[in-house]
Amino acid sequence: MELVCPAGNLPALKKAVDEGADAVYFGFQNATNARQFIGLNFTDKRANEGIEYAQSRGCKVFCAINTYPQPNGWREWTAAVDQAASLGVDALILADMGLLDYAAQTHPDLSRHLSVQGSATSHAALRFYQQQFGIKRAVLPRVLSISQVEDLARQSPVELEVFAFGSLCIMAEGRCYLSSYLTDESPNTRGACSPAKAVRWLETDQGLEARLNGVLIDRFQAGEKAGYPTLCKGRFAVGDETYHALEEPVSLSTLDLLPKLKALGISAVKIEGRQRSPAYVAQVTRVWRQAVDAAGAAEPDSVRMQAWAAQLSQLSEGSLTTLGAYHRKWK
Amino acid sequence: MQLSLGPLLYYWPAEQVDAFYQQAAEWPVEVVHLGETVCSRRRELKLDDWERIGKHLVASGKQVVLSTQALIESEADLKQLRRLLDLAAEQGWQVEANDQSALYYLTEAELPFTTGPSLNIYNLRTLSNLSALGLQRWCLPVELSRETLADLQQGIAEQQLDLETEVFAYGHLPLAWSSRCFTARYHDLPKDRCGFVCQQYAAGLPMRTQESRDVFVLNGIQTLSGACCNLLDQLPLMRRHGVQVVRLSPQAEGMAAVVSQFDRMRSGELPLGQEIPLHAQQDCNGYWFGRPGMDRVNPLMD
């Protein structure tokens, strides 16, 4: 089972490699990838250096080009595919059917992974992508329960990669347009959800307000921890109640499920967080390296498990983790 | 230019659904999308009921299209999907594919199909690929603008693709799908014992900011836009861009008036600027103008 870690920049990439990632994934400095953050991602030169660093140490490199090009951006996206191919990455992570087709025709020997943004939630959908575009692997959306993942693992025609740790998307990825409804950017169009350029913090008599393009996402009282206003994690009013109507600000952690995922034959576990610091990537990779290695053991080591869970918890949003949709009770 | 009714997104009692399509049979719409696209737990209408409603609509001169569930999560969902495709094949009705699972079965069976707005078609290469697989008509994803539409229409013409284009022009926009049911969450019920509480909300459950601004509408596992999309005054532009079908999404109130206005607008009987407000609530058209979806752009100022 591969451990796939985020590389938002070169220092993070090196940390992930040093701490034992089997693969790292990165994107270019434009809207072609789903983590377009200011100051993040790779130039050609940096990518070259990172790929050299990783591959010479036995670590694979995947390139995420997983947003949806429109006609006026088509050439920028195909250029990113060509660039990744010429840099010698081990696989492309793609979502758009047109771009998958372009990659399959233009670079047939370069592995194609279906991004989580491709929204494949059934073995039939996986078969469609495999037959039409020859995908080798698919990253599953975070909306599936463990029993659904189990069904898929049994019938999937391709390798499966699942999210193990990091931010939790509660909507089926690739088909969530909430961000572009409130701002002019979405993960699909610009690789951004609740973009920082649209965020305003305001101290008011009613508390600290977090607004996204003017829309009040949450209001924090003194002593409350104020998290980034990702729009689906704010407090809203439904009926007479004001609460986290969509989701609490928590992170996903599937540490407890790891032995099960391994037994199901899941090919890779993925750590989310290209936007996080190199220090974060180092810590998370270190813990998960140990956990993945230990997952095959006959006797689970509950003491070590607890220690890992505690370390991960400290690194999580609001210091809270959840099994998310993997666990039925979440729903 | 044709008018279509999109699939019913809300969970209404069977009698209300029947009554709605009885009326729709008399409305000046050419295409009607039928079927449950949101949640597999909604079984108020069985496949037989959809068949009966479809037959009545066909007898009234409508083209019937069966729409597939947007978020497929289980083997049971796939089974239901295959039954829907069987019914379509039996009746010679078209199928609207709303995810790649549907595309898989349709292409395996070499059946022609259409696509709904939740199938991500953002560029010409995707269109030409799907066209080769049997795509007959596609619906522009809700977050795309008139500029992208114009580019795609030009590409379709240049490549001589035999495709009809549809635009979502009226109704609360479907913006997201989750495995979590937000209506059940509001009622503090687990999803698999939800008690079908979404049936209490014929127009969905409004979700507002802490300063009472409508932001989204909760509709079970689906999240809709808080404002109602209304592109009535954009019909002349759509016509110029060669849009063949204009989609109106069923709402609980006032749908007959909505259809009537769109019908008058397409036939040029409704002078621009003369349209009557269709909805008591706030409406939006931002996506069409390349702005945040919630915005209301005054086309005369644009």
XYZ file of C-alpha atoms in Angstrom:
633
model
C 0.000 0.000 0.000
C 1.452 3.322 -1.137
C 1.563 6.421 1.039
C 0.872 9.436 -1.192
C 1.816 12.809 0.308
C 1.188 16.452 -0.602
C 3.887 18.707 -2.022
C 2.772 22.320 -2.103
C 6.335 23.489 -2.639
C 9.864 22.129 -2.867
C 10.642 22.131 0.894
C 7.412 20.201 1.566
C 8.223 17.752 -1.206
C 11.668 17.090 0.271
C 10.209 16.606 3.762
C 7.657 14.120 2.462
C 10.360 12.173 0.613
C 12.688 12.232 3.645
C 9.932 11.004 5.957
C 9.126 8.014 3.766
C 6.394 8.909 1.287
C 6.059 6.354 -1.513
C 4.759 9.060 -3.810
C 4.286 12.810 -3.705
C 1.860 14.912 -5.728
C 2.207 18.495 -6.882
C 0.656 21.043 -9.233
C 1.810 23.974 -11.344
C 1.426 27.641 -10.421
C -1.875 28.255 -12.183
C -5.524 27.217 -12.214
C -4.769 23.803 -13.698
C -4.720 22.163 -10.271
C -7.249 22.031 -7.458
C -5.067 23.808 -4.868
C -4.378 27.144 -6.448
C -3.069 29.175 -3.510
C -0.923 32.282 -3.624
C 2.747 31.390 -3.137
C 2.107 27.691 -3.596
C 2.935 25.107 -6.227
C 5.751 24.632 -8.708
C 7.505 26.409 -11.526
C 9.083 24.278 -14.224
C 12.500 24.617 -12.623
C 11.324 23.748 -9.117
C 9.325 20.811 -10.412
C 12.385 19.511 -12.193
C 14.436 19.754 -9.022
C 11.687 18.099 -6.958
C 11.212 15.228 -9.377
C 14.951 14.602 -9.444
C 15.077 14.667 -5.627
C 12.155 12.271 -5.220
C 12.850 9.807 -8.000
C 16.526 9.443 -7.098
C 15.322 8.347 -3.649
C 12.798 5.858 -4.958
C 9.769 8.063 -4.463
C 7.251 8.505 -7.297
C 5.908 11.866 -8.396
C 2.362 12.526 -9.537
C 1.240 15.765 -11.150
C -2.293 17.029 -10.430
C -3.946 18.739 -13.401
C -7.375 18.201 -12.000
C -9.530 21.210 -12.756
C -11.884 21.612 -15.702
C -10.602 23.637 -18.659
C -13.012 25.813 -20.599
C -12.399 26.690 -24.250
C -10.501 29.895 -23.461
C -8.120 27.991 -21.143
C -7.791 24.773 -23.100
C -4.250 25.438 -24.343
C -3.003 26.296 -20.852
C -4.273 22.948 -19.565
C -2.894 20.856 -22.440
C 0.420 22.714 -22.029
C 0.441 21.623 -18.372
C -0.083 18.003 -19.444
C 2.749 18.267 -21.982
C 4.990 19.962 -19.437
C 4.384 17.260 -16.815
C 5.102 14.590 -19.423
C 8.356 16.201 -20.471
C 9.414 16.612 -16.828
C 9.101 12.846 -16.462
C 6.431 12.517 -13.773
C 5.244 9.015 -12.917
C 1.553 9.746 -13.358
C -0.936 12.499 -14.138
C -3.912 13.086 -11.859
C -6.744 14.231 -14.128
C -10.479 14.853 -13.810
C -11.808 16.361 -17.035
C -12.882 13.858 -19.686
C -11.548 16.018 -22.508
C -8.161 16.356 -20.854
C -8.057 12.635 -20.041
C -8.618 11.980 -23.721
C -5.930 14.471 -24.705
C -3.420 12.829 -22.330
C -4.347 9.322 -23.495
C -3.875 10.259 -27.150
C -0.817 12.476 -26.775
C 1.117 10.637 -24.054
C -0.270 7.089 -24.130
C 2.556 5.636 -22.057
C 2.187 8.054 -19.173
C -0.060 6.667 -16.387
C -3.352 8.424 -15.832
C -4.985 8.540 -12.413
C -8.562 9.724 -12.100
C -8.633 12.614 -9.644
C -11.139 12.748 -6.825
C -12.510 15.671 -8.857
C -13.655 13.115 -11.452
C -16.483 12.077 -9.065
C -16.409 8.326 -9.708
C -18.488 6.697 -6.966
C -19.351 3.309 -8.501
C -17.608 0.469 -10.283
C -19.661 1.318 -13.371
C -18.278 4.869 -13.367
C -14.762 3.493 -12.883
C -15.291 1.156 -15.817
C -16.405 4.067 -17.975
C -13.230 6.000 -17.229
C -11.111 2.919 -17.711
C -12.635 1.921 -21.049
C -12.691 5.404 -22.503
C -9.458 6.853 -21.171
C -7.402 3.914 -19.907
C -7.061 5.108 -16.327
C -4.762 3.030 -14.151
C -5.964 4.274 -10.781
C -8.822 6.296 -9.299
C -8.976 8.442 -6.193
C -12.311 7.910 -4.469
C -14.499 10.779 -3.254
C -14.737 11.217 0.486
C -18.510 10.660 0.447
C -18.364 6.855 0.473
C -18.786 4.711 3.569
C -16.312 1.936 4.350
C -18.804 -0.711 3.235
C -19.225 1.126 -0.053
C -15.446 1.313 -0.433
C -15.394 -2.421 0.266
C -17.920 -3.074 -2.526
C -15.887 -0.949 -4.892
C -12.613 -2.619 -3.976
C -14.150 -5.970 -4.835
C -15.354 -4.907 -8.262
C -13.078 -2.096 -9.367
C -11.319 -2.579 -12.708
C -8.549 -0.177 -11.596
C -6.331 0.512 -8.594
C -8.007 2.529 -5.843
C -6.579 5.359 -3.779
C -8.508 6.717 -0.800
C -8.141 9.819 1.344
C -6.536 9.064 4.674
C -5.968 12.380 6.386
C -6.548 16.112 6.041
C -9.351 18.473 5.152
C -12.732 16.880 4.737
C -14.873 17.685 1.715
C -18.437 16.774 2.554
C -19.784 17.224 -0.945
C -19.031 14.874 -3.828
C -15.883 16.461 -5.194
C -15.836 17.711 -8.748
C -19.518 18.518 -8.629
C -19.647 21.104 -5.885
C -20.381 24.596 -7.196
C -21.017 26.246 -3.823
C -17.827 28.298 -3.942
C -18.496 29.831 -7.353
C -22.029 30.633 -6.259
C -20.674 32.950 -3.538
C -17.414 34.016 -5.196
C -16.298 33.830 -8.814
C -14.060 30.793 -8.268
C -14.721 27.105 -7.671
C -12.522 24.009 -7.462
C -13.635 23.065 -10.983
C -13.029 26.378 -12.695
C -10.059 27.863 -10.823
C -8.828 25.205 -8.415
C -10.039 27.226 -5.440
C -12.724 26.758 -2.793
C -13.707 29.745 -0.652
C -10.699 31.688 -2.072
C -8.627 33.816 0.295
C -9.009 36.882 -1.934
C -12.744 36.908 -1.083
C -12.285 36.528 2.712
C -12.719 39.480 5.060
C -12.360 39.424 8.852
C -14.219 42.108 10.778
C -14.228 42.875 14.495
C -17.770 43.904 15.411
C -19.843 44.335 18.566
C -21.407 40.946 17.857
C -18.074 39.196 17.555
C -15.372 38.489 14.998
C -17.031 38.081 11.619
C -15.704 35.961 8.762
C -17.148 36.962 5.409
C -16.769 35.467 1.977
C -17.474 38.019 -0.750
C -19.605 39.849 1.794
C -21.621 36.806 2.863
C -21.396 36.138 6.604
C -19.992 32.614 7.004
C -19.463 32.649 10.763
C -19.227 34.891 13.792
C -16.887 34.040 16.656
C -17.175 35.136 20.276
C -14.162 35.923 22.451
C -12.413 32.672 23.358
C -13.803 30.750 20.384
C -11.282 29.393 17.929
C -11.825 31.167 14.625
C -11.100 28.868 11.701
C -10.734 29.691 8.019
C -14.201 30.446 6.594
C -14.572 27.511 4.232
C -18.164 28.092 3.262
C -19.501 24.625 4.118
C -18.008 24.810 7.629
C -19.668 28.005 8.844
C -22.617 28.466 11.177
C -25.906 29.239 9.498
C -29.560 29.551 10.481
C -32.034 26.863 9.526
C -35.480 27.267 11.024
C -34.872 28.699 14.495
C -31.493 27.078 14.949
C -28.044 28.453 14.250
C -25.455 25.702 13.906
C -22.935 24.101 11.566
C -25.722 23.282 9.135
C -23.468 21.453 6.670
C -20.349 20.394 8.586
C -18.263 21.186 11.649
C -14.696 22.378 11.165
C -13.078 18.980 11.563
C -10.468 16.973 9.696
C -10.640 13.525 8.248
C -8.517 10.787 9.772
C -8.864 7.154 8.793
C -6.086 5.892 11.028
C -8.456 3.400 12.667
C -9.492 2.021 9.293
C -6.009 1.508 7.955
C -5.758 -2.266 8.577
C -9.153 -2.693 6.951
C -8.188 -0.613 3.903
C -5.030 -2.642 3.535
C -6.955 -5.897 3.773
C -9.340 -4.659 1.066
C -6.424 -4.264 -1.304
C -6.613 -0.480 -1.539
C -3.511 0.504 -3.505
C -2.772 3.829 -1.869
C -3.736 6.165 0.950
C -3.577 9.865 0.296
C -2.737 12.710 2.635
C -4.506 15.969 1.784
C -2.789 19.314 2.338
C -0.661 20.862 -0.368
C -1.540 24.192 1.243
C 0.042 23.143 4.567
C 3.563 23.904 5.786
C 6.620 21.699 5.190
C 6.733 21.059 8.971
C 3.138 19.799 8.893
C 3.842 17.572 5.910
C 6.900 16.161 7.692
C 4.983 15.341 10.877
C 1.992 13.807 9.135
C 4.143 11.782 6.750
C 6.237 10.449 9.649
C 3.188 9.237 11.570
C 1.476 7.731 8.540
C 4.664 5.984 7.372
C 4.771 4.130 10.676
C 1.054 3.433 10.638
C 1.053 2.060 7.085
C 4.027 -0.155 7.875
C 2.358 -1.444 11.023
C -1.038 -1.993 9.400
C -0.143 -5.421 8.083
C 0.975 -6.746 11.466
C -0.892 -9.682 12.938
C -1.293 -8.023 16.333
C -2.392 -4.391 16.333
C -0.264 -2.279 18.663
C -2.891 -0.214 20.468
C -0.370 1.815 22.449
C 1.384 3.042 19.332
C -1.980 3.602 17.618
C -3.070 5.901 20.449
C 0.162 7.834 20.266
C -0.224 8.333 16.501
C -3.856 9.392 16.872
C -2.843 11.958 19.503
C -0.112 13.378 17.260
C -2.446 13.641 14.283
C -5.181 15.210 16.363
C -2.883 18.097 17.277
C -2.290 18.766 13.605
C -5.970 18.787 12.693
C -8.430 21.543 12.049
C -10.004 22.475 15.390
C -7.925 19.595 16.855
C -10.826 17.333 15.936
C -10.805 14.390 13.606
C -13.592 12.327 12.166
C -13.873 9.184 10.136
C -16.227 11.200 7.956
C -18.490 9.308 5.615
C -16.407 6.151 6.016
C -18.314 5.759 9.245
C -22.072 5.362 8.792
C -22.928 7.353 11.899
C -21.442 10.456 10.274
C -24.417 10.725 7.993
C -36.492 27.099 -29.396
C -37.990 24.455 -27.115
C -38.869 24.577 -23.438
C -38.099 21.656 -21.157
C -39.089 20.829 -17.605
C -36.096 19.592 -15.638
C -36.472 16.647 -13.257
C -38.403 17.386 -10.072
C -35.734 17.943 -7.414
C -37.946 18.086 -4.324
C -39.719 15.258 -2.544
C -43.426 15.771 -2.950
C -46.265 13.398 -2.019
C -47.351 11.181 -4.928
C -50.655 13.040 -5.391
C -48.842 16.347 -5.716
C -46.448 14.893 -8.279
C -49.332 13.442 -10.258
C -51.229 16.708 -10.159
C -48.118 18.597 -11.256
C -47.559 16.453 -14.353
C -51.297 16.463 -15.151
C -50.979 20.221 -15.448
C -47.642 20.022 -17.238
C -49.268 17.921 -19.937
C -51.258 21.040 -20.852
C -48.361 23.508 -20.695
C -46.433 24.758 -23.740
C -43.293 22.722 -22.969
C -41.891 20.242 -25.478
C -39.588 18.126 -23.281
C -40.265 16.705 -19.800
C -37.567 15.074 -17.644
C -38.914 12.469 -15.216
C -37.455 10.415 -12.390
C -35.847 10.764 -8.956
C -32.395 12.309 -9.351
C -31.574 13.253 -5.751
C -32.043 10.443 -3.220
C -32.548 6.697 -3.570
C -34.564 6.626 -0.350
C -37.328 8.661 -1.956
C -39.708 5.979 -3.167
C -43.015 7.820 -3.139
C -43.185 7.081 -6.852
C -42.225 3.677 -8.158
C -40.852 3.106 -11.622
C -44.363 2.033 -12.699
C -45.681 5.429 -11.637
C -43.076 7.243 -13.700
C -44.002 4.982 -16.608
C -47.667 5.891 -16.243
C -46.905 9.619 -15.989
C -44.547 9.370 -18.960
C -47.134 7.661 -21.131
C -49.679 10.341 -20.341
C -47.161 13.050 -21.272
C -46.262 11.303 -24.516
C -49.970 11.055 -25.343
C -50.116 14.821 -24.772
C -47.363 15.325 -27.340
C -44.372 15.734 -25.025
C -40.941 14.227 -25.457
C -40.198 12.257 -22.276
C -36.654 11.884 -20.941
C -35.809 9.713 -17.918
C -33.191 11.351 -15.664
C -30.710 9.285 -13.676
C -29.690 9.793 -10.048
C -26.797 12.266 -9.825
C -24.870 10.680 -6.938
C -24.679 6.884 -7.234
C -23.309 5.295 -4.078
C -24.272 1.643 -3.889
C -25.060 -1.533 -5.744
C -28.749 -0.876 -5.050
C -28.426 2.522 -6.751
C -26.856 0.869 -9.786
C -29.649 -1.681 -9.921
C -32.244 1.079 -9.852
C -30.305 2.872 -12.587
C -30.340 -0.221 -14.813
C -34.090 -0.622 -14.292
C -34.597 2.990 -15.353
C -32.560 2.389 -18.518
C -34.594 -0.768 -19.244
C -37.803 1.215 -18.980
C -36.425 3.878 -21.321
C -35.400 1.234 -23.854
C -38.799 -0.463 -23.606
C -40.680 2.766 -24.188
C -38.243 4.273 -26.674
C -37.664 7.227 -24.337
C -34.399 9.082 -24.091
C -32.188 8.975 -20.971
C -30.502 11.938 -19.317
C -27.187 10.732 -17.850
C -26.242 12.550 -14.668
C -23.036 10.710 -13.835
C -20.456 8.381 -15.384
C -22.223 5.256 -14.080
C -25.117 6.059 -16.398
C -22.668 6.822 -19.204
C -21.124 3.398 -18.728
C -24.379 1.444 -19.115
C -25.619 3.655 -21.957
C -22.436 3.311 -23.986
C -22.295 -0.438 -23.297
C -25.810 -0.741 -24.724
C -24.942 1.724 -27.504
C -27.976 3.825 -26.642
C -28.229 7.523 -27.466
C -28.437 9.848 -24.467
C -28.572 13.416 -23.190
C -26.734 14.907 -20.213
C -27.918 17.041 -17.300
C -26.131 20.011 -15.717
C -24.366 17.867 -13.096
C -22.317 16.087 -15.756
C -19.176 18.166 -16.163
C -18.912 19.241 -19.780
C -16.599 22.247 -19.784
C -14.886 22.038 -23.177
C -15.191 20.951 -26.773
C -13.008 17.875 -26.483
C -15.359 16.441 -23.836
C -18.331 17.264 -26.055
C -16.860 15.668 -29.130
C -15.902 12.564 -27.162
C -19.377 12.138 -25.771
C -20.895 12.934 -29.151
C -19.019 9.980 -30.598
C -20.504 7.836 -27.809
C -24.104 8.816 -28.558
C -24.685 12.195 -26.916
C -27.647 13.946 -28.567
C -28.214 16.910 -26.301
C -26.207 18.382 -23.444
C -27.061 20.867 -20.713
C -24.566 23.598 -19.853
C -23.233 23.099 -16.278
C -24.777 25.736 -14.015
C -21.513 27.517 -13.124
C -20.541 28.285 -16.732
C -21.077 31.645 -18.428
C -22.566 32.885 -21.672
C -19.008 33.415 -22.984
C -18.098 29.778 -22.458
C -21.417 28.814 -24.020
C -20.662 30.982 -27.067
C -17.193 29.414 -27.436
C -18.657 25.923 -27.196
C -21.445 26.676 -29.660
C -18.886 27.975 -32.119
C -16.806 24.821 -31.659
C -19.832 22.587 -32.140
C -20.569 24.371 -35.420
C -16.959 24.199 -36.608
C -16.653 20.501 -35.840
C -20.123 19.896 -37.242
C -21.159 17.949 -34.160
C -24.778 16.858 -34.306
C -25.699 18.172 -30.867
C -28.498 20.149 -29.265
C -27.638 22.550 -26.447
C -29.773 23.155 -23.381
C -29.408 25.884 -20.746
C -30.744 25.833 -17.170
C -32.739 29.064 -17.201
C -35.129 28.964 -14.274
C -35.232 27.568 -10.748
C -33.027 27.091 -7.709
C -29.690 25.835 -9.025
C -28.482 22.368 -8.002
C -25.016 23.155 -6.572
C -23.809 20.128 -4.603
C -24.484 16.531 -3.589
C -23.329 14.781 -0.427
C -23.659 11.412 1.216
C -24.937 13.369 4.182
C -28.592 14.363 4.301
C -28.739 17.948 5.548
C -32.487 17.863 6.076
C -32.166 14.799 8.323
C -29.240 16.512 10.076
C -31.454 19.517 10.841
C -34.009 17.143 12.363
C -31.222 15.324 14.223
C -32.099 12.064 12.513
C -29.707 9.492 11.049
C -29.853 9.342 7.264
C -30.946 5.727 7.106
C -33.831 6.394 9.517
C -34.663 9.854 8.186
C -38.441 9.483 8.402
C -38.541 11.166 4.964
C -38.567 14.566 6.616
C -37.659 16.260 3.324
C -41.265 15.687 2.308
C -42.203 18.434 4.754
C -40.454 20.979 2.544
C -42.019 21.237 -0.891
C -39.582 24.022 -1.772
C -36.632 22.748 0.288
C -35.392 24.038 3.628
C -33.914 27.558 3.510
C -30.461 28.002 5.024
C -29.669 31.590 5.941
C -26.675 33.503 7.201
C -26.702 34.755 10.794
C -27.958 38.053 9.397
C -30.925 36.363 7.689
C -29.691 36.398 4.124
C -30.853 33.429 2.044
C -27.738 31.612 0.983
C -28.619 28.011 0.144
C -31.643 25.711 0.159
C -31.226 22.295 1.748
C -32.922 19.546 -0.221
C -31.956 16.257 1.395
C -28.465 15.337 0.194
C -28.573 18.126 -2.369
C -27.766 21.800 -1.834
C -29.576 24.315 -4.032
C -28.932 28.005 -4.557
C -30.652 30.322 -2.091
C -31.788 32.605 -4.899
C -33.832 31.457 -7.853
C -31.992 31.572 -11.179
C -33.965 33.474 -13.794
C -32.631 33.994 -17.320
C -35.967 34.937 -18.896
C -34.592 38.154 -20.367
C -31.628 36.275 -21.870
C -33.696 34.166 -24.260
C -32.964 36.395 -27.261
C -29.204 35.999 -26.650
C -29.578 32.234 -26.193
C -31.403 32.084 -29.493
C -28.583 33.984 -31.199
C -26.104 31.460 -29.793
C -28.162 28.596 -31.183
C -29.471 27.225 -27.871
C -32.247 24.800 -28.797
C -33.692 23.958 -25.386
C -34.339 26.112 -22.312
C -34.700 24.244 -19.032
C -37.170 25.266 -16.341
C -36.735 23.471 -13.027
C -40.035 22.561 -11.327
C -40.858 24.698 -8.291
C -43.742 24.138 -5.886
C -45.449 27.441 -6.600
C -46.314 29.383 -9.704
C -44.848 27.075 -12.324
C -47.702 27.604 -14.791
C -46.993 31.343 -14.827
C -43.260 30.715 -15.261
C -43.844 28.455 -18.259
C -46.289 30.924 -19.743
C -43.813 33.807 -19.517
C -40.969 31.829 -21.054
C -43.328 30.723 -23.802
C -44.347 34.301 -24.550
C -40.732 35.453 -24.462
C -39.562 32.831 -26.961
C -42.348 33.696 -29.347
C -41.523 37.389 -29.089
C -44.825 38.315 -27.462
C -43.165 39.630 -24.328
C -41.204 42.816 -24.977
C -37.930 42.992 -23.047
C -38.234 44.891 -19.795
C -41.957 44.105 -19.596
C -41.668 40.811 -17.790
C -43.571 40.469 -14.540
C -41.564 39.286 -11.531
C -41.871 35.513 -11.522
C -41.009 34.860 -7.978
C -41.612 36.572 -4.701
C -38.063 35.728 -3.663
C -34.766 37.155 -4.686
C -33.509 35.909 -8.040
C -30.049 35.571 -9.540
C -28.287 35.374 -12.904
C -24.620 35.877 -11.971
C -23.194 32.687 -13.480
C -24.541 33.611 -16.911
C -22.598 36.885 -16.796
C -19.388 35.275 -15.528
C -19.934 36.574 -11.998
C -20.590 34.866 -8.648
C -23.722 32.776 -9.166
C -25.691 34.599 -6.460
C -25.346 37.992 -8.169
C -28.212 39.699 -9.896
C -26.799 41.544 -12.887
C -28.957 44.133 -14.578
C -28.466 43.208 -18.252
C -29.137 46.779 -19.336
C -26.222 47.972 -17.174
C -23.915 45.142 -18.220
